[in-house]
mmCIF file of C-alpha atoms and ligand atoms in Angstrom:
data_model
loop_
_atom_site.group_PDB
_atom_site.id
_atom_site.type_symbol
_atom_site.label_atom_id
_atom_site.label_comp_id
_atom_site.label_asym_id
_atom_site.label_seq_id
_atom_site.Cartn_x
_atom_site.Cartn_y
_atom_site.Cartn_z
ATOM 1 C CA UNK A 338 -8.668 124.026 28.599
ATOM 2 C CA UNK A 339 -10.656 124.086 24.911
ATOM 3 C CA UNK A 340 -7.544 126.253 23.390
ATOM 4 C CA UNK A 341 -5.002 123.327 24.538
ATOM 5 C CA UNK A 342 -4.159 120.875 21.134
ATOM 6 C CA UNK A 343 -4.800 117.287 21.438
ATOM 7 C CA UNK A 344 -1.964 115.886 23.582
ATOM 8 C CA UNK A 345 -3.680 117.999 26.290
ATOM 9 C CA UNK A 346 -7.076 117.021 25.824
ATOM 10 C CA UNK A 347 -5.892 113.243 26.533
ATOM 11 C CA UNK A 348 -4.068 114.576 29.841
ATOM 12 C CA UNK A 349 -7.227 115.603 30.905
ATOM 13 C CA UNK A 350 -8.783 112.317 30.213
ATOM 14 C CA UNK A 351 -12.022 111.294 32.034
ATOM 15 C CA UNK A 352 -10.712 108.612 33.603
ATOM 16 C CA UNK A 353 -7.675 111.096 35.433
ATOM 17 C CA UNK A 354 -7.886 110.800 39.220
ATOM 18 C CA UNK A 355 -5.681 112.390 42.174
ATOM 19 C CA UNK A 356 -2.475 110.380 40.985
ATOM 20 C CA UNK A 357 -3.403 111.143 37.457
ATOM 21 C CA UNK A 358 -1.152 113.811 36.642
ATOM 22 C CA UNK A 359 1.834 111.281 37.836
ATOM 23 C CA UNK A 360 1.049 108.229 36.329
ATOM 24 C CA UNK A 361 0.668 110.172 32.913
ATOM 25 C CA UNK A 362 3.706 112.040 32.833
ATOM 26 C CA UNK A 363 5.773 108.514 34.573
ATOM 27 C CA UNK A 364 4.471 106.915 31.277
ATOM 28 C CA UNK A 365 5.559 108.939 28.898
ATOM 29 C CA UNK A 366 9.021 109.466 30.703
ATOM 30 C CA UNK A 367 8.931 105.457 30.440
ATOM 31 C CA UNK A 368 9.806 104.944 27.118
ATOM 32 C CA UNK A 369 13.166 106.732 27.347
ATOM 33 C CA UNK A 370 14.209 105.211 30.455
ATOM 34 C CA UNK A 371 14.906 102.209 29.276
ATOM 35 C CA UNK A 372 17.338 103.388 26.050
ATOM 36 C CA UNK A 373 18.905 105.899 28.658
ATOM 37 C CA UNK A 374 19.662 103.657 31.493
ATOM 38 C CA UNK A 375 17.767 105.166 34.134
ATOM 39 C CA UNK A 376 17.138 101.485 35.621
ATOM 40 C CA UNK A 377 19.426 100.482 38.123
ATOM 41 C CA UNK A 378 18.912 97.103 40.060
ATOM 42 C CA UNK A 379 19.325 96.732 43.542
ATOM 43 C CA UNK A 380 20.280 93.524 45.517
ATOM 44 C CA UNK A 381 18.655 92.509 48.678
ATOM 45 C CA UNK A 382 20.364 89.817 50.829
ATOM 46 C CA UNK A 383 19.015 86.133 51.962
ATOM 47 C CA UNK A 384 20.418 84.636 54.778
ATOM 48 C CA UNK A 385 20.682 81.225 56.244
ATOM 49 C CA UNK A 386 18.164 81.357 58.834
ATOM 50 C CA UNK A 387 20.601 78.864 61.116
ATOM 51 C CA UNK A 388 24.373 80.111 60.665
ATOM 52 C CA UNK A 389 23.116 83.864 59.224
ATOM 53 C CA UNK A 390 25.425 83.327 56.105
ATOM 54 C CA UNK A 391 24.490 84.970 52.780
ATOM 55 C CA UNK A 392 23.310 82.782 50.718
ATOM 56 C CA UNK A 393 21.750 84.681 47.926
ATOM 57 C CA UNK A 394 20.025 87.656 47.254
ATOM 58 C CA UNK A 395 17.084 89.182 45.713
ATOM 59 C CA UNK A 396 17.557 91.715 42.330
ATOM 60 C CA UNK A 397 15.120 94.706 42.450
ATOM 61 C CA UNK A 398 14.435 97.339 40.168
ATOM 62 C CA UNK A 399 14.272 101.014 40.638
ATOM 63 C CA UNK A 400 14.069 103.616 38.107
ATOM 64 C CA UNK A 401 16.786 106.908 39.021
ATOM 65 C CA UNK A 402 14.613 109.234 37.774
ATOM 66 C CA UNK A 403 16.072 112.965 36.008
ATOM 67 C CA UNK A 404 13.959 114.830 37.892
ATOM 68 C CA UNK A 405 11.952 112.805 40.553
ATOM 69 C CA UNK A 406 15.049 110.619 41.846
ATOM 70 C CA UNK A 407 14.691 107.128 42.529
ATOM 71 C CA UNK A 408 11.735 106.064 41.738
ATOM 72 C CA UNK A 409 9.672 102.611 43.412
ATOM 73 C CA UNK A 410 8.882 100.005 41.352
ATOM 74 C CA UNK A 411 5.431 100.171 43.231
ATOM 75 C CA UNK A 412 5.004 103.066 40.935
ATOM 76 C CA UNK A 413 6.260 102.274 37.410
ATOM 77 C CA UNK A 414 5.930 98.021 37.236
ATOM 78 C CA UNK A 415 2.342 98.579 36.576
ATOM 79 C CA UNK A 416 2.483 101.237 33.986
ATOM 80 C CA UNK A 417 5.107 98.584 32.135
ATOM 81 C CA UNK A 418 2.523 95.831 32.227
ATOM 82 C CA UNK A 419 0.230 98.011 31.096
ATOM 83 C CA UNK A 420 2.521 99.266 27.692
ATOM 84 C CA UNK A 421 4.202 95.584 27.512
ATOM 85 C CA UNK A 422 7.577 97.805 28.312
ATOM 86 C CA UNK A 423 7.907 95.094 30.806
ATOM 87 C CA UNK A 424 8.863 92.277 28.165
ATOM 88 C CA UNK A 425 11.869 94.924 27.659
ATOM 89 C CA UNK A 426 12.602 95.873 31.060
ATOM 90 C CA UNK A 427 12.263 92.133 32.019
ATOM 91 C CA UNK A 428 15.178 91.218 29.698
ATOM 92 C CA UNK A 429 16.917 93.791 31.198
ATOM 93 C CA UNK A 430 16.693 92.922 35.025
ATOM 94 C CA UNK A 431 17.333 89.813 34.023
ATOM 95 C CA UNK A 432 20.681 90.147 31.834
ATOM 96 C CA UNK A 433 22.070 92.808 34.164
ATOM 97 C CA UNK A 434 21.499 90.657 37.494
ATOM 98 C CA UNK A 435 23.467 87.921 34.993
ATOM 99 C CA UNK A 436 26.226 90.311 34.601
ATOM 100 C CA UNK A 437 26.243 91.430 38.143
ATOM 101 C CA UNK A 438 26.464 87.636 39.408
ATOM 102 C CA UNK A 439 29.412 87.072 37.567
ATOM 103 C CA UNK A 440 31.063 89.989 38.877
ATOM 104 C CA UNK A 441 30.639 88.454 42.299
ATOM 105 C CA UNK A 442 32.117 84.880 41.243
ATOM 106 C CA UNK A 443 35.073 86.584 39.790
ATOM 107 C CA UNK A 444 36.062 88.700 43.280
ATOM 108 C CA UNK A 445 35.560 85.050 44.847
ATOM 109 C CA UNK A 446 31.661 84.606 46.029
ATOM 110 C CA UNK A 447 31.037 81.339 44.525
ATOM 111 C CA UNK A 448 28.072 79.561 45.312
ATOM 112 C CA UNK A 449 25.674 82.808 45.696
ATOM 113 C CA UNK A 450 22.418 82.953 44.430
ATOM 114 C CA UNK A 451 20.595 85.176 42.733
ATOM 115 C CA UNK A 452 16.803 85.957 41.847
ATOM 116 C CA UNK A 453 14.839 88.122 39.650
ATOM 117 C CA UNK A 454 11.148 88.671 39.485
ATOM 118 C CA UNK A 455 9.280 87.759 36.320
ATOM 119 C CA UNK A 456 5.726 89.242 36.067
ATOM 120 C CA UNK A 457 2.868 87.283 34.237
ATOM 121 C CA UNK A 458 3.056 89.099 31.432
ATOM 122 C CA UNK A 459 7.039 87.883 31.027
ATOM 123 C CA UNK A 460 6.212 84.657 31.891
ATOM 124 C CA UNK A 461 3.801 84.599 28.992
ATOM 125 C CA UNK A 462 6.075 85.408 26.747
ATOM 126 C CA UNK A 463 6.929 83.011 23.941
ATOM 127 C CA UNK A 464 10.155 83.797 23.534
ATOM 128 C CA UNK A 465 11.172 83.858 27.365
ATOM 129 C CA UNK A 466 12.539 80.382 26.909
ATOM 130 C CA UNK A 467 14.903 81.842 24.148
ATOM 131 C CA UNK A 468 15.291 84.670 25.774
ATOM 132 C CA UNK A 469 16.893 83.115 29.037
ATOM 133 C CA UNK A 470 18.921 80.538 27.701
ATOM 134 C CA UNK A 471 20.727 83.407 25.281
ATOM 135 C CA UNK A 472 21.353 85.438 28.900
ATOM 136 C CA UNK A 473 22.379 82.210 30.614
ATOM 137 C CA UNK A 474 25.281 81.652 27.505
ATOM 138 C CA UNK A 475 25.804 85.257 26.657
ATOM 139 C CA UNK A 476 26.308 86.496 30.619
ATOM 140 C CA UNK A 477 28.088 82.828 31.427
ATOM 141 C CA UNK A 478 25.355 82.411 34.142
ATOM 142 C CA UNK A 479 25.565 79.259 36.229
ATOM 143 C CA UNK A 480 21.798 77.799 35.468
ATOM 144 C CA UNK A 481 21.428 76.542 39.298
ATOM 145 C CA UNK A 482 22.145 79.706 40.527
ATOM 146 C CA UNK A 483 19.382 81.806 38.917
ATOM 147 C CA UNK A 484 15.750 82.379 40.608
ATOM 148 C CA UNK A 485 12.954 82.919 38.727
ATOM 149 C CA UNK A 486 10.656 84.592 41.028
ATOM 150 C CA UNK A 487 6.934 84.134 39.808
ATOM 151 C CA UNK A 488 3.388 84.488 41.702
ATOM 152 C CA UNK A 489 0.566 82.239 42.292
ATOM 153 C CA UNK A 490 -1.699 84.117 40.432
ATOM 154 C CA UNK A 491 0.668 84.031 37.303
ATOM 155 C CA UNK A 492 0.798 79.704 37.693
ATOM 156 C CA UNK A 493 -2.787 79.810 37.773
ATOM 157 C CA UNK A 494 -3.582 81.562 34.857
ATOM 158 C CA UNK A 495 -2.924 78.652 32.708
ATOM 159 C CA UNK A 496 -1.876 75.512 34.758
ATOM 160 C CA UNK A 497 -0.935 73.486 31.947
ATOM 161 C CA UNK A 498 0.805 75.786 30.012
ATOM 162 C CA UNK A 499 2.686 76.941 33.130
ATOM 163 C CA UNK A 500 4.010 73.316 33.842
ATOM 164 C CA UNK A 501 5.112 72.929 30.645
ATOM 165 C CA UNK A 502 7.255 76.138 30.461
ATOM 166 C CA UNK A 503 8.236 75.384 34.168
ATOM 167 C CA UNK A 504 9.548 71.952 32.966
ATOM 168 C CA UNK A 505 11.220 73.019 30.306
ATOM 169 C CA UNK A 506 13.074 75.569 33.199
ATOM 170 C CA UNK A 507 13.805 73.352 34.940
ATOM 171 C CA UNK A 508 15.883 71.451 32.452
ATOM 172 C CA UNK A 509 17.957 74.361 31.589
ATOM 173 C CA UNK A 510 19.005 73.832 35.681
ATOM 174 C CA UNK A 511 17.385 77.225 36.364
ATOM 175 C CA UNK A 512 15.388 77.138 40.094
ATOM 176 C CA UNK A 513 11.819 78.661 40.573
ATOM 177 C CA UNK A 514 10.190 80.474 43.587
ATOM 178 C CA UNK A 515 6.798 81.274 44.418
ATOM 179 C CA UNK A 516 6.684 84.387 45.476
ATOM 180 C CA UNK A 517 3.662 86.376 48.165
ATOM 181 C CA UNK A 518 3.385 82.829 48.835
ATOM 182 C CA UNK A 519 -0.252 83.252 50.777
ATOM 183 C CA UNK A 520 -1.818 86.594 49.038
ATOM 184 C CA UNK A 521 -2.848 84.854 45.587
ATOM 185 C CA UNK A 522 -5.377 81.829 44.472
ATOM 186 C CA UNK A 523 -3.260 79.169 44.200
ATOM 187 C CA UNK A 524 -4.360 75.690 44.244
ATOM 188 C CA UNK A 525 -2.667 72.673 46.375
ATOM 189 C CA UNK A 526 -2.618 70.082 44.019
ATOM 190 C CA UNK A 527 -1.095 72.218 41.435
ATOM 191 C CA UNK A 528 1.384 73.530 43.918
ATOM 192 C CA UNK A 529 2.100 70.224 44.295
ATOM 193 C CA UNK A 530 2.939 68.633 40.335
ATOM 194 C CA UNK A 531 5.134 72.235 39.651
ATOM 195 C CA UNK A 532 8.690 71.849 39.272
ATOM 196 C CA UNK A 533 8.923 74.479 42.150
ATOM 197 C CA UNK A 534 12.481 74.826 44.415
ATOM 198 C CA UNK A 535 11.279 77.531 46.811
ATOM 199 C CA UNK A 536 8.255 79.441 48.519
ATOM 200 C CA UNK A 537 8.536 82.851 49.763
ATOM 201 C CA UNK A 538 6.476 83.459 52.593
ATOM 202 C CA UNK A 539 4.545 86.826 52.116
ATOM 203 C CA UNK A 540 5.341 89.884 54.347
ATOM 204 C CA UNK A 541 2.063 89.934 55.630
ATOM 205 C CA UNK A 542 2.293 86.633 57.419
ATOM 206 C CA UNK A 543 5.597 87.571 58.974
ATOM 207 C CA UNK A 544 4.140 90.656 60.437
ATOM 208 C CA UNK A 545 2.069 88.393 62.514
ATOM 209 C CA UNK A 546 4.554 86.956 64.169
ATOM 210 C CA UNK A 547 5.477 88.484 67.328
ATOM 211 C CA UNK A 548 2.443 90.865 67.401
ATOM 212 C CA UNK A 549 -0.298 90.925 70.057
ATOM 213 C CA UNK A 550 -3.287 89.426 69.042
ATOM 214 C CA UNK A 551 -1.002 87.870 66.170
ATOM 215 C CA UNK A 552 -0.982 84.430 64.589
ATOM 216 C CA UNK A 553 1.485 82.579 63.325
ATOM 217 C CA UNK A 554 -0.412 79.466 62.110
ATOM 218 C CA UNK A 555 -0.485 80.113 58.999
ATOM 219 C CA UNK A 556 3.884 80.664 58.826
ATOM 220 C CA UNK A 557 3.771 77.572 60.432
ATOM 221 C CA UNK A 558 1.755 75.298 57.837
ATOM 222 C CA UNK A 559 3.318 76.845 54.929
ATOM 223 C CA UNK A 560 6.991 75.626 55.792
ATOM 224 C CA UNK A 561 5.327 72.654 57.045
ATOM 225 C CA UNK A 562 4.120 72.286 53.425
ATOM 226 C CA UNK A 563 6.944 73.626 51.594
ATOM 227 C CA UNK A 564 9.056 71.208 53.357
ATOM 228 C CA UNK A 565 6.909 68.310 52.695
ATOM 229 C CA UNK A 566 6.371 68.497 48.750
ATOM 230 C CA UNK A 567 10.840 69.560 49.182
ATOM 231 C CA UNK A 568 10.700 73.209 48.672
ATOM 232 C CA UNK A 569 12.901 75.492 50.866
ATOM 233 C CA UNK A 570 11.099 78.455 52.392
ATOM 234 C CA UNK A 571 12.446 81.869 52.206
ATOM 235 C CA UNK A 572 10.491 84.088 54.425
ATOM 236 C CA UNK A 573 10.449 88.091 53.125
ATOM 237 C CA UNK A 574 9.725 91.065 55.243
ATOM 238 C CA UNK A 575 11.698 90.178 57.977
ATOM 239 C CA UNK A 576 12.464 92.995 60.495
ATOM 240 C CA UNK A 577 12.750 92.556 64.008
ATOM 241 C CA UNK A 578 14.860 89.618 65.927
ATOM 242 C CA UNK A 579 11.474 88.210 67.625
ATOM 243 C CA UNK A 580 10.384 87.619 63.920
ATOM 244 C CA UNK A 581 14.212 86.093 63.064
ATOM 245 C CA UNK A 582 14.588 83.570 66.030
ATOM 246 C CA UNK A 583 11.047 82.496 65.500
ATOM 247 C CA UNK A 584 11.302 81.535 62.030
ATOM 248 C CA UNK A 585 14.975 80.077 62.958
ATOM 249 C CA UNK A 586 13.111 77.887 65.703
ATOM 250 C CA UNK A 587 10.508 76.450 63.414
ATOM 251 C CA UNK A 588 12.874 75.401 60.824
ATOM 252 C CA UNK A 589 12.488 78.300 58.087
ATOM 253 C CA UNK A 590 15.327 77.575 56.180
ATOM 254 C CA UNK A 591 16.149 81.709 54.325
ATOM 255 C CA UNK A 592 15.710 84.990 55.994
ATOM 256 C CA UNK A 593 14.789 88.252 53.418
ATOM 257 C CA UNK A 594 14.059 91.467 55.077
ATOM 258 C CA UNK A 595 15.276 94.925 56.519
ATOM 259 C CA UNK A 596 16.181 93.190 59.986
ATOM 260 C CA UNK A 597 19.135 91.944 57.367
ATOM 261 C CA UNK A 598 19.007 94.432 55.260
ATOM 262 C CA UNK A 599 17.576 96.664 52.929
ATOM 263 C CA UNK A 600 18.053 96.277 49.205
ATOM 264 C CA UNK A 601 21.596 97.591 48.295
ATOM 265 C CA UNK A 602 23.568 99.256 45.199
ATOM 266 C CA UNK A 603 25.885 96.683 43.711
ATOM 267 C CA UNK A 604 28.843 98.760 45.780
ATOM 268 C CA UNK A 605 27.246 98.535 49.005
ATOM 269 C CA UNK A 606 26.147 94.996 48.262
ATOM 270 C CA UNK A 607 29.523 94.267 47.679
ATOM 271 C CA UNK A 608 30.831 95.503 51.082
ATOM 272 C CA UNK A 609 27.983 93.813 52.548
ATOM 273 C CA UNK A 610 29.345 90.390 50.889
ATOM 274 C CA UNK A 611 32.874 91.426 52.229
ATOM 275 C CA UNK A 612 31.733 91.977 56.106
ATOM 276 C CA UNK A 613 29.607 88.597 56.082
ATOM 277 C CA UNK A 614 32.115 86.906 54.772
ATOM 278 C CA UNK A 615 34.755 87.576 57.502
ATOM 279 C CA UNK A 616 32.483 87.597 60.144
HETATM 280 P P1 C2E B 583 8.434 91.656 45.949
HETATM 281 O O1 C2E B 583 8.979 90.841 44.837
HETATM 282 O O2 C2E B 583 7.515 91.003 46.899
HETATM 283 O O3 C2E B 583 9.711 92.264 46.676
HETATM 284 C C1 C2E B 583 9.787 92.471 48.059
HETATM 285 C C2 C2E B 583 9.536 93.922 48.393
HETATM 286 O O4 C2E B 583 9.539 94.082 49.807
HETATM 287 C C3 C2E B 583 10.625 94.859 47.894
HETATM 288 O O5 C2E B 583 10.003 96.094 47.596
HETATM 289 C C4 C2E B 583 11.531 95.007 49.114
HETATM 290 O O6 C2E B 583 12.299 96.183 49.109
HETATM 291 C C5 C2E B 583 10.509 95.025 50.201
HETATM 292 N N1 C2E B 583 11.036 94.573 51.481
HETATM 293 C C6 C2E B 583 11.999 93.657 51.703
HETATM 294 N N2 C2E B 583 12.210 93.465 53.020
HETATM 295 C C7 C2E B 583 11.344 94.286 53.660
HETATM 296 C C8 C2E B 583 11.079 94.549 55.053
HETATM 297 O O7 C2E B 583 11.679 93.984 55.968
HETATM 298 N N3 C2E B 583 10.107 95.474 55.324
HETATM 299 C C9 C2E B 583 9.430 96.126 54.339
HETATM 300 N N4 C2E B 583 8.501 97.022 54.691
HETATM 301 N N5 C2E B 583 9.648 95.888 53.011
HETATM 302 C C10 C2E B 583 10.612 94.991 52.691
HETATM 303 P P2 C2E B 583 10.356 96.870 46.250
HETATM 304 O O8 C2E B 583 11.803 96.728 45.922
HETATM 305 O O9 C2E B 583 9.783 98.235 46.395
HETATM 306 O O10 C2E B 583 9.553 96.073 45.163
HETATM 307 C C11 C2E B 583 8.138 96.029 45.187
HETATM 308 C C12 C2E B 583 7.611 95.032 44.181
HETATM 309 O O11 C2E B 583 7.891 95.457 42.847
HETATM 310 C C13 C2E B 583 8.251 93.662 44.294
HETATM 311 O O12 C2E B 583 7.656 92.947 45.366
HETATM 312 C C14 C2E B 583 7.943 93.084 42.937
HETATM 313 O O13 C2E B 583 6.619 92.605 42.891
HETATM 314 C C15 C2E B 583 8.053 94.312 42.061
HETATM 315 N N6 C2E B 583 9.383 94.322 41.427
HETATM 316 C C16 C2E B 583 10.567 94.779 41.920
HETATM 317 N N7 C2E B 583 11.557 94.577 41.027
HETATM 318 C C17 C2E B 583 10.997 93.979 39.948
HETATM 319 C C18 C2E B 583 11.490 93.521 38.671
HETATM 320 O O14 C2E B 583 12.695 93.601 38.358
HETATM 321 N N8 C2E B 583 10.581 92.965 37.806
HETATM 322 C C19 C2E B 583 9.262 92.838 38.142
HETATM 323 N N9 C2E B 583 8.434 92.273 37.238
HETATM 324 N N10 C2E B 583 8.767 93.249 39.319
HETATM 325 C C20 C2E B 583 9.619 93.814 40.209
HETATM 326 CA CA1 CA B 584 9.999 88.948 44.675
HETATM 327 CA CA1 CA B 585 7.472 88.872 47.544
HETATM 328 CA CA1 CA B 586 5.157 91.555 47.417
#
């Protein structure tokens, strides 16, 4: 390994472990992704839990790899954090589920909405303001149907500052979710003075439901929560029926998950649209 020059001498860098070799070589792969379009975004649906209508959907990344394929963004949204690629990337998801949306209006699906996740470091941002009211005129997005899909943990970082940017949101017309509602630190009373319009209930509380020696107390108090400080509940990781006529029954108001579907290309989301429309 001593004859290798320097670029090899960092690939063999202390800190390497079994998923080294990956993470190194996704990294520097990273960087080119972006200027040759290897991102593509899917589009997961959201139902109305009561007449099973779409009512929106979720955009997700994935990264169509040369060599690898598609790629999760499990794998790569960390590694963008990391290099601040995300600020990019971000912009990106963002602009291109603008574009997509509008798409959709024109073949006739009105009222859909749409969501896209912003990670803390995006949310940071000082320009994201700027940033999303140029994608809002430049894509001719409809304000109250874009989603802004951030985490407790990134509202708790800096309450104040968070309320302020959330306000200022919130005047452009654009809606905010909490997403993994459940998983983070979050606190109550903050929850509660956020300009928030929905709470998406974390997988791991839906996989409770239905499951022996399961509980579903805490699905329960969260909607009854949401729906008492006016948020709408969206509950994600949805896959069996049990789990769909439960939450129906207790008054979650969107369903999100694999029993609906899984996240779709554009095309298939657009024959998906189609059926659910003329069912
Ligand atoms: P998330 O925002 O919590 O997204 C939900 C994840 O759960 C998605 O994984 C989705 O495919 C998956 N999922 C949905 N329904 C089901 C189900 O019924 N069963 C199971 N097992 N999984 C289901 P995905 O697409 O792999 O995304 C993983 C995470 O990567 C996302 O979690 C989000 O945190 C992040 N991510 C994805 N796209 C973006 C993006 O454009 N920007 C940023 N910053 N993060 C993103
Ligand atoms: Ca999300
Ligand atoms: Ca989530
Ligand atoms: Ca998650």
């Amino acid at each position: 390994a001593k004859a290798l020059g320097p670029s090899q001498y960092r690939f063999y860098a202390p800190s390497m472990n079994a998923r080294g070799h990956e993470f190194l070589s996704l990294e520097g792969d990273l960087q080119q992704a972006l200027e040759q379009n290897e991102f593509r975004l899917y589009y997961q649906p959201q139902v109305d839990a009561q007449s099973g209508k779409v009512v929106g959907m979720e955009g997700l990344i994935r990264w169509q790899h040369p060599k690898r394929g598609i790629v999760s963004p499990a794998d790569f949204i960390p590694l963008l954090e990391g290099s601040g690629l995300i600020i990019s990337v971000g912009e990106w998801v963002l602009r291109q589920a603008c574009m997509q949306h509008r798409i959709w209006r024109e073949a006739g699906f009105n009222d859909l909405r749409i969501s896209v996740n912003v990670s803390a470091t995006q949310f940071n941002d000082r320009h994201l303001m700027d940033k999303i009211q140029r994608a809002i005129k430049e894509e001719q997005m409809i304000p109250h149907l874009l989603e802004l899909e951030i985490t407790e943990n990134t509202v708790m970082q800096d309450p104040v500052a968070v309320i302020e940017t959330l306000n200022a949101l919130r005047s452009e017309g654009v809606r905010i979710a909490i997403d993994d509602f459940g998983t983070g630190y979050s606190s109550l009373a903050y929850l509660k003075r956020f300009p928030l319009s929905v709470l998406k209930i974390d997988k791991s509380f839906v996989d409770d439901i239905g499951e022996v020696g399961g509980d579903s107390t805490i699905v329960e108090a969260s909607i009854s929560l949401a729906h008492k400080l006016g948020l709408q509940v969206v509950a994600e990781g949805v896959e069996r029926v049990e789990q769909y006529e439960f939450l129906r029954s207790i008054g979650c108001d969107l369903i999100q998950g694999y029993y609906i579907n899984r996240p779709l290309t554009e095309a298939d989301m657009t024959d998906f649209l189609v059926k659910n429309a003329t069912q």
